Amino acid sequence: MSEYKNRPFLARLGCALQGLAHGVRSERSLRVQLLALAAALAALAILRPGALWCALVLLSAAVVLAAELFNTAIERLADELHPGQHPGIRIAKDCAAAGVLVAVLGALAVGLALLAHLLMK
């Protein structure tokens, strides 16, 4: 069994925070998405749309960030295991990127639905 299995919670939390920090340092798209989250938080503070809308926006943002981090993990792992070009690796990376795109489109749909809701009031 790996020495990393069944580690204490704080050790696992430290690893997760290191992964987040690496993503922020190395991925421009993650930094852009964090800026979008900051803008969304500011908009929620100003518009005060209600708890359910706030939860939907925050959940959507979390899904986008998680998808981007999974995409980064897949890209790094693939590059480490197979540094050269390979059609299978390209497909895996493209699918991971498509997952981010789907998450972003879902978050955009939530944002547009919120705007429509506020405009109809």
PDB file of C-alpha atoms in Angstrom:
ATOM      1  CA  MET A   1       0.000   0.000   0.000  1.00  0.00           C
ATOM      2  CA  SER A   2       1.211   3.502  -0.787  1.00  0.00           C
ATOM      3  CA  GLU A   3       2.594   5.632   2.030  1.00  0.00           C
ATOM      4  CA  TYR A   4       0.157   8.344   0.901  1.00  0.00           C
ATOM      5  CA  LYS A   5      -2.939   6.268   1.661  1.00  0.00           C
ATOM      6  CA  ASN A   6      -4.863   6.896   4.876  1.00  0.00           C
ATOM      7  CA  ARG A   7      -2.883   9.978   5.852  1.00  0.00           C
ATOM      8  CA  PRO A   8      -4.312  12.338   8.477  1.00  0.00           C
ATOM      9  CA  PHE A   9      -6.859  14.896   7.310  1.00  0.00           C
ATOM     10  CA  LEU A  10      -4.527  17.874   7.690  1.00  0.00           C
ATOM     11  CA  ALA A  11      -1.874  16.160   5.563  1.00  0.00           C
ATOM     12  CA  ARG A  12      -4.437  15.466   2.828  1.00  0.00           C
ATOM     13  CA  LEU A  13      -5.720  19.037   3.073  1.00  0.00           C
ATOM     14  CA  GLY A  14      -2.147  20.278   2.660  1.00  0.00           C
ATOM     15  CA  CYS A  15      -1.757  18.213  -0.507  1.00  0.00           C
ATOM     16  CA  ALA A  16      -5.028  19.578  -1.885  1.00  0.00           C
ATOM     17  CA  LEU A  17      -3.963  23.157  -1.163  1.00  0.00           C
ATOM     18  CA  GLN A  18      -0.613  22.508  -2.863  1.00  0.00           C
ATOM     19  CA  GLY A  19      -2.488  21.262  -5.917  1.00  0.00           C
ATOM     20  CA  LEU A  20      -4.698  24.346  -5.927  1.00  0.00           C
ATOM     21  CA  ALA A  21      -1.667  26.616  -5.588  1.00  0.00           C
ATOM     22  CA  HIS A  22       0.079  24.823  -8.455  1.00  0.00           C
ATOM     23  CA  GLY A  23      -3.007  25.230 -10.628  1.00  0.00           C
ATOM     24  CA  VAL A  24      -3.228  28.940  -9.879  1.00  0.00           C
ATOM     25  CA  ARG A  25       0.489  29.437 -10.595  1.00  0.00           C
ATOM     26  CA  SER A  26       0.624  27.390 -13.776  1.00  0.00           C
ATOM     27  CA  GLU A  27      -2.771  27.749 -15.460  1.00  0.00           C
ATOM     28  CA  ARG A  28      -3.808  31.084 -16.945  1.00  0.00           C
ATOM     29  CA  SER A  29      -7.352  29.823 -17.536  1.00  0.00           C
ATOM     30  CA  LEU A  30      -7.729  28.981 -13.838  1.00  0.00           C
ATOM     31  CA  ARG A  31      -6.667  32.515 -12.914  1.00  0.00           C
ATOM     32  CA  VAL A  32      -9.203  33.916 -15.401  1.00  0.00           C
ATOM     33  CA  GLN A  33     -11.903  31.702 -13.891  1.00  0.00           C
ATOM     34  CA  LEU A  34     -10.986  32.925 -10.401  1.00  0.00           C
ATOM     35  CA  LEU A  35     -11.389  36.507 -11.648  1.00  0.00           C
ATOM     36  CA  ALA A  36     -14.788  35.542 -13.047  1.00  0.00           C
ATOM     37  CA  LEU A  37     -15.670  34.101  -9.633  1.00  0.00           C
ATOM     38  CA  ALA A  38     -14.646  37.379  -7.972  1.00  0.00           C
ATOM     39  CA  ALA A  39     -16.849  39.285 -10.431  1.00  0.00           C
ATOM     40  CA  ALA A  40     -19.735  36.904  -9.747  1.00  0.00           C
ATOM     41  CA  LEU A  41     -19.311  37.355  -5.987  1.00  0.00           C
ATOM     42  CA  ALA A  42     -19.350  41.135  -6.418  1.00  0.00           C
ATOM     43  CA  ALA A  43     -22.478  40.892  -8.576  1.00  0.00           C
ATOM     44  CA  LEU A  44     -24.186  38.682  -5.995  1.00  0.00           C
ATOM     45  CA  ALA A  45     -23.317  41.153  -3.242  1.00  0.00           C
ATOM     46  CA  ILE A  46     -24.766  44.041  -5.241  1.00  0.00           C
ATOM     47  CA  LEU A  47     -27.830  42.320  -6.711  1.00  0.00           C
ATOM     48  CA  ARG A  48     -28.729  40.171  -3.667  1.00  0.00           C
ATOM     49  CA  PRO A  49     -30.748  37.694  -5.732  1.00  0.00           C
ATOM     50  CA  GLY A  50     -31.683  35.321  -2.919  1.00  0.00           C
ATOM     51  CA  ALA A  51     -30.094  32.299  -1.314  1.00  0.00           C
ATOM     52  CA  LEU A  52     -31.032  29.762  -3.989  1.00  0.00           C
ATOM     53  CA  TRP A  53     -29.604  31.865  -6.815  1.00  0.00           C
ATOM     54  CA  CYS A  54     -26.449  32.515  -4.798  1.00  0.00           C
ATOM     55  CA  ALA A  55     -26.060  28.792  -4.195  1.00  0.00           C
ATOM     56  CA  LEU A  56     -26.541  28.016  -7.901  1.00  0.00           C
ATOM     57  CA  VAL A  57     -23.946  30.585  -8.954  1.00  0.00           C
ATOM     58  CA  LEU A  58     -21.427  29.402  -6.353  1.00  0.00           C
ATOM     59  CA  LEU A  59     -22.000  25.740  -7.196  1.00  0.00           C
ATOM     60  CA  SER A  60     -21.563  26.507 -10.892  1.00  0.00           C
ATOM     61  CA  ALA A  61     -18.308  28.322 -10.190  1.00  0.00           C
ATOM     62  CA  ALA A  62     -17.070  25.432  -8.047  1.00  0.00           C
ATOM     63  CA  VAL A  63     -17.836  22.958 -10.844  1.00  0.00           C
ATOM     64  CA  VAL A  64     -15.876  25.090 -13.336  1.00  0.00           C
ATOM     65  CA  LEU A  65     -12.871  25.349 -11.012  1.00  0.00           C
ATOM     66  CA  ALA A  66     -12.963  21.623 -10.246  1.00  0.00           C
ATOM     67  CA  ALA A  67     -13.187  20.783 -13.957  1.00  0.00           C
ATOM     68  CA  GLU A  68     -10.200  23.022 -14.683  1.00  0.00           C
ATOM     69  CA  LEU A  69      -8.170  21.380 -11.914  1.00  0.00           C
ATOM     70  CA  PHE A  70      -9.057  17.889 -13.214  1.00  0.00           C
ATOM     71  CA  ASN A  71      -8.072  19.044 -16.703  1.00  0.00           C
ATOM     72  CA  THR A  72      -4.738  20.279 -15.371  1.00  0.00           C
ATOM     73  CA  ALA A  73      -4.145  16.989 -13.548  1.00  0.00           C
ATOM     74  CA  ILE A  74      -4.879  14.949 -16.677  1.00  0.00           C
ATOM     75  CA  GLU A  75      -2.620  17.141 -18.815  1.00  0.00           C
ATOM     76  CA  ARG A  76       0.273  16.957 -16.339  1.00  0.00           C
ATOM     77  CA  LEU A  77      -0.056  13.209 -15.874  1.00  0.00           C
ATOM     78  CA  ALA A  78      -0.267  12.581 -19.615  1.00  0.00           C
ATOM     79  CA  ASP A  79       2.753  14.791 -20.312  1.00  0.00           C
ATOM     80  CA  GLU A  80       4.758  13.034 -17.610  1.00  0.00           C
ATOM     81  CA  LEU A  81       3.864   9.520 -18.765  1.00  0.00           C
ATOM     82  CA  HIS A  82       4.129  10.210 -22.492  1.00  0.00           C
ATOM     83  CA  PRO A  83       6.032  13.428 -23.290  1.00  0.00           C
ATOM     84  CA  GLY A  84       5.790  12.950 -27.062  1.00  0.00           C
ATOM     85  CA  GLN A  85       2.815  13.257 -29.365  1.00  0.00           C
ATOM     86  CA  HIS A  86       0.316  10.406 -29.267  1.00  0.00           C
ATOM     87  CA  PRO A  87      -3.222  10.299 -30.706  1.00  0.00           C
ATOM     88  CA  GLY A  88      -4.660   8.661 -27.587  1.00  0.00           C
ATOM     89  CA  ILE A  89      -3.102  11.263 -25.292  1.00  0.00           C
ATOM     90  CA  ARG A  90      -4.437  14.047 -27.522  1.00  0.00           C
ATOM     91  CA  ILE A  91      -7.948  12.603 -27.306  1.00  0.00           C
ATOM     92  CA  ALA A  92      -7.716  12.337 -23.507  1.00  0.00           C
ATOM     93  CA  LYS A  93      -6.580  15.957 -23.254  1.00  0.00           C
ATOM     94  CA  ASP A  94      -9.271  17.118 -25.679  1.00  0.00           C
ATOM     95  CA  CYS A  95     -11.949  15.303 -23.670  1.00  0.00           C
ATOM     96  CA  ALA A  96     -10.701  16.888 -20.444  1.00  0.00           C
ATOM     97  CA  ALA A  97     -10.800  20.316 -22.091  1.00  0.00           C
ATOM     98  CA  ALA A  98     -14.317  19.573 -23.334  1.00  0.00           C
ATOM     99  CA  GLY A  99     -15.319  18.849 -19.746  1.00  0.00           C
ATOM    100  CA  VAL A 100     -14.174  22.337 -18.779  1.00  0.00           C
ATOM    101  CA  LEU A 101     -16.112  23.793 -21.709  1.00  0.00           C
ATOM    102  CA  VAL A 102     -19.301  22.004 -20.634  1.00  0.00           C
ATOM    103  CA  ALA A 103     -18.870  23.279 -17.065  1.00  0.00           C
ATOM    104  CA  VAL A 104     -18.291  26.845 -18.278  1.00  0.00           C
ATOM    105  CA  LEU A 105     -21.351  26.707 -20.540  1.00  0.00           C
ATOM    106  CA  GLY A 106     -23.423  25.425 -17.618  1.00  0.00           C
ATOM    107  CA  ALA A 107     -22.197  28.263 -15.414  1.00  0.00           C
ATOM    108  CA  LEU A 108     -22.954  30.740 -18.181  1.00  0.00           C
ATOM    109  CA  ALA A 109     -26.482  29.328 -18.465  1.00  0.00           C
ATOM    110  CA  VAL A 110     -26.994  29.815 -14.723  1.00  0.00           C
ATOM    111  CA  GLY A 111     -25.748  33.398 -14.994  1.00  0.00           C
ATOM    112  CA  LEU A 112     -28.044  34.149 -17.921  1.00  0.00           C
ATOM    113  CA  ALA A 113     -31.003  32.569 -16.130  1.00  0.00           C
ATOM    114  CA  LEU A 114     -30.264  34.740 -13.097  1.00  0.00           C
ATOM    115  CA  LEU A 115     -30.142  37.868 -15.251  1.00  0.00           C
ATOM    116  CA  ALA A 116     -33.424  36.926 -16.935  1.00  0.00           C
ATOM    117  CA  HIS A 117     -35.000  36.332 -13.531  1.00  0.00           C
ATOM    118  CA  LEU A 118     -33.845  39.715 -12.247  1.00  0.00           C
ATOM    119  CA  LEU A 119     -35.005  41.534 -15.381  1.00  0.00           C
ATOM    120  CA  MET A 120     -38.486  39.984 -15.130  1.00  0.00           C
ATOM    121  CA  LYS A 121     -39.006  41.207 -11.572  1.00  0.00           C
TER     122      LYS A 121
END
